[in-house]
Amino acid sequence: MHGGNVERTVNQGPPTSLINDAYSSAGFDELSKAWQLTMAQHLDRMLTGESRVLNWQDPRQAVALAESFLTSAPQQSGQSVADRRERFTTLLDQMIASGQNLHNPRYIGHQVPASVPIAGLFDAVGSITNQPMAIYEMGPWATAVEHALVRGLCRKVGWDPDLSSGVLTHGGSLANLTALLTARNAALPDSWENGTPNKAVLIAHADAHYCVTRAAGLLGLGTRQVVKAPLDDRRRMDPQQLDHALTTCRANGQTVIAVAAAACATPIGAFDPLSDIAEVCDRHGVWLHVDAAHGGGALMSKQHRKLLRGIENADSVVWDAHKMLFMPALCAAVLYKNKSHRFNSFQQDAPYLFDPSSPGLAEFDNGISTVECTKRSTGFGLWGLWSMFGEEIFEQLVDHTFAMTRYVYQQIDAADDFESCHVPECNILVFRYLPAGITDAALEDQNRFQQQLRTTLIQSGEFYIVQTTLDGKVCLRLTVMNPITTEGHLDQLMAKIREIGLSILQSQ
Ligand SMILES: Cc1ncc(COP(=O)(O)O)c(C=O)c1O
């Protein structure tokens, strides 16, 4: 107060009618009805497979088109509700027409699921009410949901939720970085302040996802300090060779910040023998990190959780809900067996945010344990679905997609003109199409043939699969991530590959 002549601000409402329009609850009601109709029709078309899978467009044209909507936005205020609704539906239609149609059962490509649509409805609540959560009081319910989910996931790993802890992050890459940072801080307590000493190394699965090596770069360890743990003939980390690598590191005076195992590794979905690996790590006193970004979902399945036997002995686990729990991106978890490790990742003093006078509450402040400060309420979809359907929904999703992959493997294995590169352990399968006419060709011609085949296949819009290179061989790779995909769709995929492959050979 400055003296008696206090100027009072009179609330005259929002200054312009654009603000009025953008914040109008009646307008929101109108647009959300249009949204509901468009989305329901889209889903119906997708789930019945009545659409192209990939809406391929040259990226430069796509950017120009997206930009044209920005530059053609109506500038004037006072547009009618009907005008706004028309513009809104034009934009929605454009978004839908140009996307990748993951919900089409013929999308059998990347490790990104046809997410459960209802989960998106819960996520939308977070977007519309905006509940970020650096600290508990910023997003109290989002934080409560996150802590409840972490407890539920820790329980599935096999840990007591009162003794373990964790945090949700924007994706598995950030989750792996966070876990490995925590491991480094545990192995080298001075490193947060003084940096990582030269002789520190990380031992990682030779097929580890690239984000693990990237984490080594980010941590100041250096990517050259990643020792690749040798694999067995099923591309799984070999415990005996791991033992040898750890002994060698010790003899060289190197500190091993962690062993990063995989459950499963990305290329072919191989699950490491975690019990044996944990025993080796325990003997050497080294932190065991398990990247279960993809395979964590199998913990929900009575039939398949044996793939992760021994995971309960890990010090940290990464588990992406936006993979095999069928959540919309992004929702990933870093989990720690020892509850206190959640506070070892970062050492930050931010009096404007974290309140040292209430340490009991700080336990609930997620910003203390993540790279992010403002963080989306990433857990609403998972919490909503889990609360509506129970754990069994995840079991059914895992069991069905694993069974479909086993089915297509059996068809491929029985066919003379296909070659399977491994026996699938989950829902990832790598294979080649090798009809007569290409079987005796040089490897580089076979490789070019697989690449041409896939490009033609995905541009046809009928199917979407990916490719990879294994030991110099270019292969086709599929991941069944859509629970609507049936044996019939997989038979059609093989027929389409044959049709395209033979026409390529005929045209040569
Ligand atoms: C084993 C594994 N770890 C980590 C990641 C990276 O996860 P995100 O894409 O959520 O960053 C992937 C992605 O496919 C993966 O397969």
Short mmCIF file of C-alpha atoms and ligand atoms in Angstrom, two decimals:
data_model
loop_
_atom_site.label_atom_id
_atom_site.label_comp_id
_atom_site.label_asym_id
_atom_site.label_seq_id
_atom_site.Cartn_x
_atom_site.Cartn_y
_atom_site.Cartn_z
CA MET A 1 0.00 0.00 0.00
CA HIS A 2 1.36 3.43 -0.89
CA GLY A 3 -0.60 6.01 1.13
CA GLY A 4 -4.36 6.40 1.13
CA ASN A 5 -4.99 6.88 -2.58
CA VAL A 6 -5.10 3.28 -3.63
CA GLU A 7 -5.96 2.75 -7.27
CA ARG A 8 -8.34 -0.14 -7.61
CA THR A 9 -8.28 -2.37 -10.64
CA VAL A 10 -11.76 -2.92 -11.88
CA ASN A 11 -12.26 -6.37 -13.37
CA GLN A 12 -13.46 -5.58 -16.85
CA GLY A 13 -13.18 -9.14 -18.15
CA PRO A 14 -10.71 -10.43 -20.71
CA PRO A 15 -9.24 -7.65 -22.83
CA THR A 16 -10.04 -9.03 -26.26
CA SER A 17 -12.66 -11.27 -27.69
CA LEU A 18 -10.01 -13.73 -28.94
CA ILE A 19 -9.21 -14.52 -25.32
CA ASN A 20 -12.92 -14.71 -24.68
CA ASP A 21 -13.35 -17.18 -27.52
CA ALA A 22 -10.36 -19.30 -26.57
CA TYR A 23 -11.48 -19.62 -22.95
CA SER A 24 -15.24 -19.87 -23.50
CA SER A 25 -16.70 -22.92 -21.78
CA ALA A 26 -19.64 -22.89 -24.20
CA GLY A 27 -17.19 -22.84 -27.12
CA PHE A 28 -15.22 -25.67 -25.56
CA ASP A 29 -18.41 -27.67 -25.19
CA GLU A 30 -19.23 -27.13 -28.86
CA LEU A 31 -15.77 -28.06 -30.12
CA SER A 32 -15.42 -31.07 -27.86
CA LYS A 33 -18.62 -32.52 -29.34
CA ALA A 34 -17.12 -32.17 -32.82
CA TRP A 35 -13.90 -33.70 -31.50
CA GLN A 36 -15.76 -36.64 -30.00
CA LEU A 37 -17.51 -37.39 -33.29
CA THR A 38 -14.34 -37.15 -35.38
CA MET A 39 -12.31 -39.33 -33.03
CA ALA A 40 -14.97 -42.01 -32.68
CA GLN A 41 -15.35 -42.24 -36.47
CA HIS A 42 -11.58 -42.37 -36.90
CA LEU A 43 -11.19 -45.17 -34.38
CA ASP A 44 -13.98 -47.12 -35.98
CA ARG A 45 -12.29 -46.88 -39.38
CA MET A 46 -8.93 -47.82 -37.89
CA LEU A 47 -9.94 -50.80 -35.85
CA THR A 48 -11.76 -52.33 -38.78
CA GLY A 49 -8.65 -51.79 -40.90
CA GLU A 50 -10.46 -49.59 -43.43
CA SER A 51 -7.61 -47.23 -44.08
CA ARG A 52 -4.06 -46.97 -45.24
CA VAL A 53 -1.55 -47.65 -42.51
CA LEU A 54 1.11 -45.06 -43.27
CA ASN A 55 -0.10 -41.84 -44.91
CA TRP A 56 3.18 -41.28 -46.72
CA GLN A 57 3.95 -37.75 -47.82
CA ASP A 58 7.22 -36.09 -48.74
CA PRO A 59 8.37 -34.40 -45.49
CA ARG A 60 9.07 -31.04 -47.19
CA GLN A 61 5.51 -30.97 -48.54
CA ALA A 62 4.17 -31.94 -45.13
CA VAL A 63 6.04 -29.08 -43.43
CA ALA A 64 4.82 -26.61 -46.05
CA LEU A 65 1.25 -27.79 -45.57
CA ALA A 66 1.49 -27.55 -41.79
CA GLU A 67 2.93 -24.05 -42.13
CA SER A 68 0.13 -22.99 -44.47
CA PHE A 69 -2.35 -23.53 -41.64
CA LEU A 70 -0.34 -21.21 -39.41
CA THR A 71 -0.18 -18.46 -42.00
CA SER A 72 -3.84 -18.80 -42.98
CA ALA A 73 -5.15 -18.63 -39.39
CA PRO A 74 -8.05 -16.17 -39.22
CA GLN A 75 -6.67 -13.08 -37.49
CA GLN A 76 -9.88 -11.23 -36.88
CA SER A 77 -11.83 -11.53 -33.66
CA GLY A 78 -15.55 -12.00 -33.50
CA GLN A 79 -15.71 -15.16 -35.57
CA SER A 80 -18.99 -17.02 -35.22
CA VAL A 81 -19.17 -20.29 -33.31
CA ALA A 82 -19.91 -22.01 -36.63
CA ASP A 83 -16.74 -20.50 -38.20
CA ARG A 84 -14.63 -21.66 -35.30
CA ARG A 85 -16.14 -25.12 -35.42
CA GLU A 86 -15.47 -25.41 -39.14
CA ARG A 87 -11.85 -24.35 -38.75
CA PHE A 88 -11.46 -26.77 -35.82
CA THR A 89 -12.79 -29.76 -37.75
CA THR A 90 -10.64 -28.87 -40.79
CA LEU A 91 -7.57 -28.96 -38.54
CA LEU A 92 -8.64 -32.23 -36.89
CA ASP A 93 -9.31 -33.86 -40.26
CA GLN A 94 -5.89 -32.76 -41.46
CA MET A 95 -4.19 -34.22 -38.37
CA ILE A 96 -5.93 -37.51 -38.81
CA ALA A 97 -5.47 -37.74 -42.57
CA SER A 98 -1.70 -37.29 -42.38
CA GLY A 99 -0.80 -39.43 -39.41
CA GLN A 100 0.66 -42.88 -38.96
CA ASN A 101 -2.28 -45.15 -38.25
CA LEU A 102 -1.07 -47.23 -35.33
CA HIS A 103 -4.55 -48.48 -34.59
CA ASN A 104 -4.81 -50.14 -37.97
CA PRO A 105 -4.24 -53.87 -37.31
CA ARG A 106 -1.84 -53.92 -40.27
CA TYR A 107 0.56 -51.63 -38.39
CA ILE A 108 3.14 -54.17 -37.24
CA GLY A 109 6.16 -51.92 -37.11
CA HIS A 110 7.98 -50.07 -34.36
CA GLN A 111 7.76 -50.76 -30.64
CA VAL A 112 5.02 -48.17 -30.32
CA PRO A 113 1.58 -49.56 -29.53
CA ALA A 114 -1.91 -49.03 -30.77
CA SER A 115 -2.50 -47.32 -27.44
CA VAL A 116 -5.66 -48.06 -25.48
CA PRO A 117 -7.98 -45.24 -26.62
CA ILE A 118 -9.58 -44.84 -23.20
CA ALA A 119 -6.16 -44.05 -21.74
CA GLY A 120 -6.08 -41.04 -24.06
CA LEU A 121 -9.28 -39.77 -22.47
CA PHE A 122 -7.63 -39.77 -19.04
CA ASP A 123 -4.50 -38.15 -20.49
CA ALA A 124 -6.65 -35.42 -22.01
CA VAL A 125 -7.80 -34.42 -18.50
CA GLY A 126 -4.17 -33.68 -17.67
CA SER A 127 -3.75 -31.64 -20.86
CA ILE A 128 -6.93 -29.64 -20.41
CA THR A 129 -6.57 -28.93 -16.69
CA ASN A 130 -2.74 -28.71 -16.96
CA GLN A 131 -1.33 -30.52 -13.93
CA PRO A 132 2.47 -30.38 -14.15
CA MET A 133 4.25 -31.54 -11.05
CA ALA A 134 7.74 -30.44 -10.14
CA ILE A 135 6.56 -30.44 -6.53
CA TYR A 136 3.58 -32.07 -4.87
CA GLU A 137 1.51 -28.91 -4.41
CA MET A 138 1.77 -28.01 -8.12
CA GLY A 139 -0.06 -31.13 -9.21
CA PRO A 140 -1.23 -32.96 -6.10
CA TRP A 141 -3.40 -35.57 -7.79
CA ALA A 142 -0.97 -36.14 -10.68
CA THR A 143 1.77 -36.69 -8.08
CA ALA A 144 -0.41 -39.03 -6.03
CA VAL A 145 -1.21 -41.02 -9.17
CA GLU A 146 2.46 -41.23 -10.09
CA HIS A 147 3.47 -42.49 -6.64
CA ALA A 148 0.66 -45.06 -6.66
CA LEU A 149 1.78 -46.29 -10.10
CA VAL A 150 5.41 -46.52 -9.02
CA ARG A 151 4.31 -48.61 -6.03
CA GLY A 152 2.26 -50.87 -8.32
CA LEU A 153 5.12 -51.32 -10.81
CA CYS A 154 7.66 -51.99 -8.02
CA ARG A 155 5.32 -54.66 -6.67
CA LYS A 156 5.22 -56.30 -10.11
CA VAL A 157 9.04 -56.28 -10.23
CA GLY A 158 8.91 -58.23 -6.98
CA TRP A 159 9.89 -55.48 -4.52
CA ASP A 160 8.20 -54.29 -1.35
CA PRO A 161 6.68 -50.92 -2.37
CA ASP A 162 7.50 -49.49 1.06
CA LEU A 163 11.21 -50.22 0.58
CA SER A 164 11.52 -49.36 -3.13
CA SER A 165 10.85 -46.15 -5.07
CA GLY A 166 10.90 -44.57 -8.48
CA VAL A 167 9.72 -41.81 -10.74
CA LEU A 168 8.00 -41.44 -14.12
CA THR A 169 9.91 -39.78 -16.96
CA HIS A 170 9.28 -38.66 -20.51
CA GLY A 171 10.46 -41.86 -22.11
CA GLY A 172 12.82 -44.77 -21.72
CA SER A 173 15.90 -42.86 -22.90
CA LEU A 174 15.52 -40.31 -20.13
CA ALA A 175 14.70 -43.12 -17.70
CA ASN A 176 17.92 -45.00 -18.59
CA LEU A 177 19.94 -41.80 -18.28
CA THR A 178 18.43 -41.13 -14.84
CA ALA A 179 19.06 -44.66 -13.58
CA LEU A 180 22.66 -44.69 -14.83
CA LEU A 181 23.28 -41.27 -13.32
CA THR A 182 22.06 -42.62 -9.99
CA ALA A 183 24.30 -45.68 -10.37
CA ARG A 184 27.29 -43.46 -11.15
CA ASN A 185 26.62 -41.31 -8.09
CA ALA A 186 26.37 -44.43 -5.92
CA ALA A 187 29.65 -45.86 -7.29
CA LEU A 188 31.47 -42.52 -7.27
CA PRO A 189 29.91 -40.28 -4.61
CA ASP A 190 32.09 -37.24 -5.53
CA SER A 191 31.25 -37.32 -9.21
CA TRP A 192 28.21 -35.01 -9.07
CA GLU A 193 30.51 -32.16 -8.05
CA ASN A 194 33.86 -33.21 -9.48
CA GLY A 195 32.83 -35.02 -12.66
CA THR A 196 33.39 -38.60 -13.71
CA PRO A 197 36.98 -39.87 -13.33
CA ASN A 198 38.77 -41.17 -16.42
CA LYS A 199 38.90 -44.78 -15.43
CA ALA A 200 35.18 -45.30 -14.83
CA VAL A 201 33.36 -47.66 -17.21
CA LEU A 202 29.86 -48.91 -17.90
CA ILE A 203 29.42 -52.53 -18.95
CA ALA A 204 26.42 -52.82 -21.26
CA HIS A 205 24.67 -55.52 -23.26
CA ALA A 206 26.37 -55.52 -26.68
CA ASP A 207 22.95 -54.92 -28.31
CA ALA A 208 21.85 -52.28 -25.75
CA HIS A 209 19.57 -49.57 -27.08
CA TYR A 210 21.60 -46.58 -28.30
CA CYS A 211 20.27 -44.47 -25.43
CA VAL A 212 22.50 -46.44 -23.03
CA THR A 213 25.67 -45.38 -24.87
CA ARG A 214 24.22 -41.91 -25.23
CA ALA A 215 23.77 -41.81 -21.45
CA ALA A 216 27.49 -42.61 -21.07
CA GLY A 217 28.26 -39.60 -23.28
CA LEU A 218 25.90 -37.37 -21.33
CA LEU A 219 27.27 -38.48 -17.98
CA GLY A 220 30.76 -37.41 -18.96
CA LEU A 221 31.89 -41.01 -18.82
CA GLY A 222 32.52 -41.01 -22.57
CA THR A 223 31.03 -43.41 -25.07
CA ARG A 224 34.41 -45.16 -25.42
CA GLN A 225 34.10 -46.12 -21.76
CA VAL A 226 31.20 -48.43 -22.54
CA VAL A 227 32.42 -52.02 -22.45
CA LYS A 228 30.21 -54.28 -24.54
CA ALA A 229 29.27 -57.40 -22.62
CA PRO A 230 29.61 -60.38 -24.99
CA LEU A 231 26.45 -62.22 -26.05
CA ASP A 232 25.61 -65.90 -26.40
CA ASP A 233 24.19 -67.51 -29.56
CA ARG A 234 20.72 -66.15 -28.71
CA ARG A 235 22.05 -62.59 -28.41
CA ARG A 236 21.66 -62.64 -24.61
CA MET A 237 24.31 -61.32 -22.22
CA ASP A 238 26.61 -64.20 -21.31
CA PRO A 239 27.08 -64.31 -17.49
CA GLN A 240 30.45 -66.10 -17.63
CA GLN A 241 31.89 -63.58 -20.05
CA LEU A 242 30.42 -60.79 -17.92
CA ASP A 243 32.24 -62.26 -14.94
CA HIS A 244 35.45 -62.20 -16.95
CA ALA A 245 34.88 -58.58 -18.07
CA LEU A 246 34.31 -57.46 -14.48
CA THR A 247 37.46 -59.24 -13.31
CA THR A 248 39.46 -57.57 -16.08
CA CYS A 249 38.10 -54.12 -15.19
CA ARG A 250 39.04 -54.60 -11.57
CA ALA A 251 42.55 -55.78 -12.54
CA ASN A 252 42.89 -52.60 -14.63
CA GLY A 253 41.86 -50.41 -11.71
CA GLN A 254 38.63 -49.33 -13.43
CA THR A 255 35.50 -48.48 -11.48
CA VAL A 256 32.44 -50.10 -13.04
CA ILE A 257 29.50 -47.74 -12.46
CA ALA A 258 26.96 -50.39 -13.50
CA VAL A 259 26.18 -53.42 -15.60
CA ALA A 260 23.31 -52.56 -17.96
CA ALA A 261 21.40 -55.70 -18.90
CA ALA A 262 18.39 -55.90 -21.21
CA ALA A 263 14.94 -57.39 -20.85
CA CYS A 264 14.62 -57.38 -23.68
CA ALA A 265 17.22 -55.99 -26.08
CA THR A 266 15.82 -54.09 -29.04
CA PRO A 267 17.15 -55.93 -32.14
CA ILE A 268 15.45 -59.32 -31.74
CA GLY A 269 13.80 -59.02 -28.33
CA ALA A 270 16.27 -61.26 -26.46
CA PHE A 271 15.86 -61.45 -22.67
CA ASP A 272 19.07 -61.68 -20.60
CA PRO A 273 19.39 -64.45 -17.97
CA LEU A 274 18.88 -61.98 -15.13
CA SER A 275 19.26 -64.39 -12.18
CA ASP A 276 22.74 -65.43 -13.30
CA ILE A 277 23.73 -61.88 -14.20
CA ALA A 278 22.53 -60.62 -10.81
CA GLU A 279 24.59 -63.28 -9.06
CA VAL A 280 27.72 -62.16 -10.95
CA CYS A 281 27.05 -58.47 -10.19
CA ASP A 282 26.46 -59.26 -6.54
CA ARG A 283 29.75 -61.14 -6.32
CA HIS A 284 31.60 -58.16 -7.81
CA GLY A 285 29.62 -55.60 -5.77
CA VAL A 286 28.42 -53.81 -8.91
CA TRP A 287 25.10 -52.04 -9.53
CA LEU A 288 22.80 -54.03 -11.84
CA HIS A 289 20.59 -51.95 -14.09
CA VAL A 290 17.93 -53.70 -16.20
CA ASP A 291 16.55 -51.91 -19.23
CA ALA A 292 13.10 -53.50 -19.38
CA ALA A 293 11.68 -50.62 -21.42
CA HIS A 294 10.08 -53.09 -23.80
CA GLY A 295 9.90 -56.37 -21.92
CA GLY A 296 8.71 -55.01 -18.57
CA GLY A 297 5.12 -55.56 -19.66
CA ALA A 298 5.68 -59.32 -19.52
CA LEU A 299 5.74 -58.98 -15.72
CA MET A 300 1.97 -58.56 -15.99
CA SER A 301 1.58 -62.00 -17.58
CA LYS A 302 1.49 -65.24 -15.58
CA GLN A 303 2.59 -67.07 -18.72
CA HIS A 304 5.50 -64.80 -19.68
CA ARG A 305 6.87 -63.26 -16.48
CA LYS A 306 9.42 -66.07 -16.29
CA LEU A 307 11.31 -64.24 -19.06
CA LEU A 308 12.32 -61.70 -16.41
CA ARG A 309 13.15 -64.15 -13.64
CA GLY A 310 15.77 -62.53 -11.40
CA ILE A 311 14.76 -58.92 -12.14
CA GLU A 312 13.94 -58.52 -8.44
CA ASN A 313 17.70 -58.63 -7.80
CA ALA A 314 18.38 -55.54 -9.94
CA ASP A 315 19.26 -52.21 -8.32
CA SER A 316 17.37 -50.22 -10.95
CA VAL A 317 14.84 -51.06 -13.64
CA VAL A 318 13.44 -49.04 -16.54
CA TRP A 319 9.95 -49.90 -17.75
CA ASP A 320 8.12 -48.03 -20.52
CA ALA A 321 4.35 -48.00 -20.14
CA HIS A 322 4.14 -46.56 -23.66
CA LYS A 323 5.41 -49.84 -25.02
CA MET A 324 3.95 -53.08 -23.66
CA LEU A 325 1.43 -51.49 -21.29
CA PHE A 326 -0.14 -49.92 -24.40
CA MET A 327 -0.14 -46.35 -23.15
CA PRO A 328 0.05 -43.28 -25.37
CA ALA A 329 3.57 -41.81 -25.45
CA LEU A 330 5.18 -40.87 -23.19
CA CYS A 331 5.05 -42.71 -19.89
CA ALA A 332 8.16 -44.47 -18.62
CA ALA A 333 9.29 -45.46 -15.14
CA VAL A 334 12.68 -45.60 -13.39
CA LEU A 335 12.41 -47.93 -10.42
CA TYR A 336 14.90 -48.43 -7.57
CA LYS A 337 15.05 -51.46 -5.32
CA ASN A 338 16.43 -49.31 -2.50
CA LYS A 339 14.02 -46.47 -1.77
CA SER A 340 16.74 -43.97 -0.84
CA HIS A 341 18.36 -44.12 -4.29
CA ARG A 342 15.61 -41.89 -5.64
CA PHE A 343 17.40 -39.04 -3.86
CA ASN A 344 20.87 -39.90 -5.21
CA SER A 345 20.34 -38.87 -8.82
CA PHE A 346 20.54 -35.11 -8.40
CA GLN A 347 21.86 -32.79 -5.73
CA GLN A 348 20.16 -29.47 -6.21
CA ASP A 349 19.53 -26.45 -4.11
CA ALA A 350 16.46 -24.55 -5.32
CA PRO A 351 14.89 -22.72 -2.38
CA TYR A 352 12.22 -21.17 -4.62
CA LEU A 353 10.89 -24.67 -5.28
CA PHE A 354 11.96 -27.29 -2.79
CA ASP A 355 11.07 -26.54 0.82
CA PRO A 356 13.78 -27.87 3.21
CA SER A 357 11.56 -27.10 6.21
CA SER A 358 9.22 -29.94 5.34
CA PRO A 359 11.44 -32.93 4.49
CA GLY A 360 8.51 -35.32 4.91
CA LEU A 361 6.74 -33.65 2.01
CA ALA A 362 9.89 -33.52 -0.12
CA GLU A 363 9.59 -37.27 -0.48
CA PHE A 364 6.64 -36.59 -2.75
CA ASP A 365 8.28 -33.87 -4.85
CA ASN A 366 9.06 -35.54 -8.16
CA GLY A 367 11.28 -32.72 -9.41
CA ILE A 368 13.94 -33.83 -6.94
CA SER A 369 14.39 -37.12 -8.82
CA THR A 370 14.03 -36.21 -12.50
CA VAL A 371 15.84 -34.20 -15.17
CA GLU A 372 12.58 -32.38 -15.81
CA CYS A 373 11.37 -29.53 -13.64
CA THR A 374 7.90 -28.94 -15.10
CA LYS A 375 6.72 -32.42 -16.05
CA ARG A 376 3.51 -33.49 -17.76
CA SER A 377 1.07 -35.59 -15.78
CA THR A 378 2.26 -38.66 -17.66
CA GLY A 379 0.56 -41.22 -15.43
CA PHE A 380 -3.14 -40.41 -15.85
CA GLY A 381 -3.74 -42.83 -18.75
CA LEU A 382 -2.07 -45.77 -17.01
CA TRP A 383 -3.73 -45.04 -13.69
CA GLY A 384 -7.15 -44.64 -15.31
CA LEU A 385 -6.96 -47.84 -17.32
CA TRP A 386 -5.48 -49.90 -14.49
CA SER A 387 -8.17 -48.59 -12.12
CA MET A 388 -10.97 -49.36 -14.60
CA PHE A 389 -9.95 -52.80 -15.84
CA GLY A 390 -7.49 -54.14 -13.29
CA GLU A 391 -4.11 -55.69 -14.10
CA GLU A 392 -5.65 -58.34 -16.27
CA ILE A 393 -6.05 -55.97 -19.23
CA PHE A 394 -2.24 -55.77 -19.46
CA GLU A 395 -1.91 -59.53 -19.20
CA GLN A 396 -4.34 -60.02 -22.08
CA LEU A 397 -2.56 -57.43 -24.23
CA VAL A 398 0.82 -59.07 -23.65
CA ASP A 399 -0.41 -62.63 -24.08
CA HIS A 400 -2.27 -61.89 -27.32
CA THR A 401 0.53 -59.96 -29.03
CA PHE A 402 3.12 -62.57 -27.99
CA ALA A 403 0.87 -65.35 -29.31
CA MET A 404 0.40 -63.61 -32.66
CA THR A 405 4.17 -63.27 -33.04
CA ARG A 406 4.62 -66.96 -32.29
CA TYR A 407 1.98 -67.68 -34.95
CA VAL A 408 3.68 -65.67 -37.71
CA TYR A 409 7.04 -67.19 -36.73
CA GLN A 410 5.59 -70.68 -37.20
CA GLN A 411 4.26 -69.74 -40.67
CA ILE A 412 7.60 -68.21 -41.66
CA ASP A 413 9.57 -71.14 -40.30
CA ALA A 414 7.42 -73.58 -42.27
CA ALA A 415 7.70 -71.62 -45.56
CA ASP A 416 10.50 -72.38 -48.05
CA ASP A 417 10.71 -68.81 -49.29
CA PHE A 418 11.07 -67.10 -45.88
CA GLU A 419 13.90 -67.29 -43.37
CA SER A 420 13.41 -66.58 -39.69
CA CYS A 421 16.51 -65.10 -38.01
CA HIS A 422 15.63 -66.34 -34.48
CA VAL A 423 12.95 -67.94 -32.36
CA PRO A 424 10.90 -65.04 -30.93
CA GLU A 425 10.85 -64.66 -27.16
CA CYS A 426 8.24 -61.91 -27.18
CA ASN A 427 6.45 -59.88 -29.87
CA ILE A 428 9.49 -58.96 -31.95
CA LEU A 429 10.41 -61.06 -34.99
CA VAL A 430 13.25 -60.56 -37.47
CA PHE A 431 13.14 -62.43 -40.77
CA ARG A 432 14.00 -62.28 -44.48
CA TYR A 433 12.06 -63.04 -47.63
CA LEU A 434 14.28 -65.19 -49.84
CA PRO A 435 12.39 -66.68 -52.80
CA ALA A 436 14.07 -68.64 -55.59
CA GLY A 437 16.03 -66.17 -57.68
CA ILE A 438 17.53 -64.35 -54.70
CA THR A 439 18.64 -67.22 -52.43
CA ASP A 440 21.94 -67.65 -54.27
CA ALA A 441 22.53 -63.94 -54.86
CA ALA A 442 25.38 -62.02 -53.21
CA LEU A 443 24.63 -60.66 -49.74
CA GLU A 444 24.55 -57.08 -50.97
CA ASP A 445 21.90 -57.99 -53.58
CA GLN A 446 19.87 -59.82 -50.95
CA ASN A 447 20.17 -56.77 -48.72
CA ARG A 448 19.04 -54.40 -51.46
CA PHE A 449 16.11 -56.71 -52.19
CA GLN A 450 14.89 -56.62 -48.55
CA GLN A 451 15.15 -52.82 -48.51
CA GLN A 452 13.27 -52.42 -51.78
CA LEU A 453 10.64 -54.84 -50.60
CA ARG A 454 9.99 -52.96 -47.37
CA THR A 455 9.90 -49.54 -49.03
CA THR A 456 7.34 -50.74 -51.56
CA LEU A 457 5.34 -52.48 -48.85
CA ILE A 458 5.03 -49.45 -46.56
CA GLN A 459 4.40 -47.03 -49.40
CA SER A 460 1.52 -49.24 -50.55
CA GLY A 461 -0.17 -48.22 -47.29
CA GLU A 462 -1.32 -51.81 -46.76
CA PHE A 463 1.16 -52.79 -44.04
CA TYR A 464 3.79 -51.14 -41.92
CA ILE A 465 6.85 -53.09 -40.78
CA VAL A 466 10.45 -51.98 -40.18
CA GLN A 467 13.91 -53.22 -41.09
CA THR A 468 17.15 -53.86 -39.25
CA THR A 469 20.64 -55.18 -39.91
CA LEU A 470 21.86 -58.27 -38.09
CA ASP A 471 25.47 -59.38 -38.60
CA GLY A 472 25.60 -57.56 -41.94
CA LYS A 473 22.29 -58.95 -43.20
CA VAL A 474 19.46 -56.52 -43.88
CA CYS A 475 16.31 -58.08 -42.44
CA LEU A 476 12.64 -57.31 -42.13
CA ARG A 477 11.45 -56.76 -38.58
CA LEU A 478 7.97 -56.77 -37.14
CA THR A 479 6.61 -56.06 -33.68
CA VAL A 480 2.99 -57.00 -33.00
CA MET A 481 1.87 -53.98 -30.97
CA ASN A 482 -1.78 -53.93 -31.91
CA PRO A 483 -4.11 -56.30 -30.04
CA ILE A 484 -6.51 -56.16 -32.97
CA THR A 485 -3.96 -57.83 -35.27
CA THR A 486 -5.09 -61.39 -35.99
CA GLU A 487 -3.66 -64.49 -37.65
CA GLY A 488 -5.56 -63.43 -40.78
CA HIS A 489 -3.71 -60.09 -40.97
CA LEU A 490 -0.39 -61.89 -40.55
CA ASP A 491 -1.25 -64.35 -43.35
CA GLN A 492 -2.11 -61.34 -45.52
CA LEU A 493 1.23 -59.76 -44.65
CA MET A 494 3.13 -62.80 -45.89
CA ALA A 495 1.02 -62.91 -49.06
CA LYS A 496 1.70 -59.20 -49.70
CA ILE A 497 5.44 -59.65 -49.15
CA ARG A 498 5.41 -62.51 -51.67
CA GLU A 499 3.46 -60.44 -54.21
CA ILE A 500 5.78 -57.43 -53.95
CA GLY A 501 8.95 -59.54 -53.76
CA LEU A 502 8.12 -61.51 -56.89
CA SER A 503 7.19 -58.40 -58.84
CA ILE A 504 10.53 -56.82 -57.90
CA LEU A 505 12.38 -59.90 -59.12
CA GLN A 506 10.37 -59.98 -62.36
CA SER A 507 11.13 -56.34 -63.06
CA GLN A 508 14.91 -56.88 -62.77
C1 LIG B 1 15.28 -51.68 -24.88
C2 LIG B 1 14.95 -50.23 -25.10
N1 LIG B 1 15.40 -49.31 -24.24
C3 LIG B 1 15.14 -48.00 -24.39
C4 LIG B 1 14.40 -47.56 -25.46
C5 LIG B 1 14.16 -46.09 -25.62
O1 LIG B 1 12.92 -45.75 -25.11
P1 LIG B 1 12.18 -44.40 -25.53
O2 LIG B 1 11.90 -44.53 -26.99
O3 LIG B 1 10.95 -44.40 -24.69
O4 LIG B 1 13.08 -43.26 -25.22
C6 LIG B 1 13.90 -48.48 -26.38
C7 LIG B 1 13.09 -48.02 -27.53
O5 LIG B 1 12.69 -48.76 -28.38
C8 LIG B 1 14.18 -49.85 -26.20
O6 LIG B 1 13.76 -50.79 -27.06
#
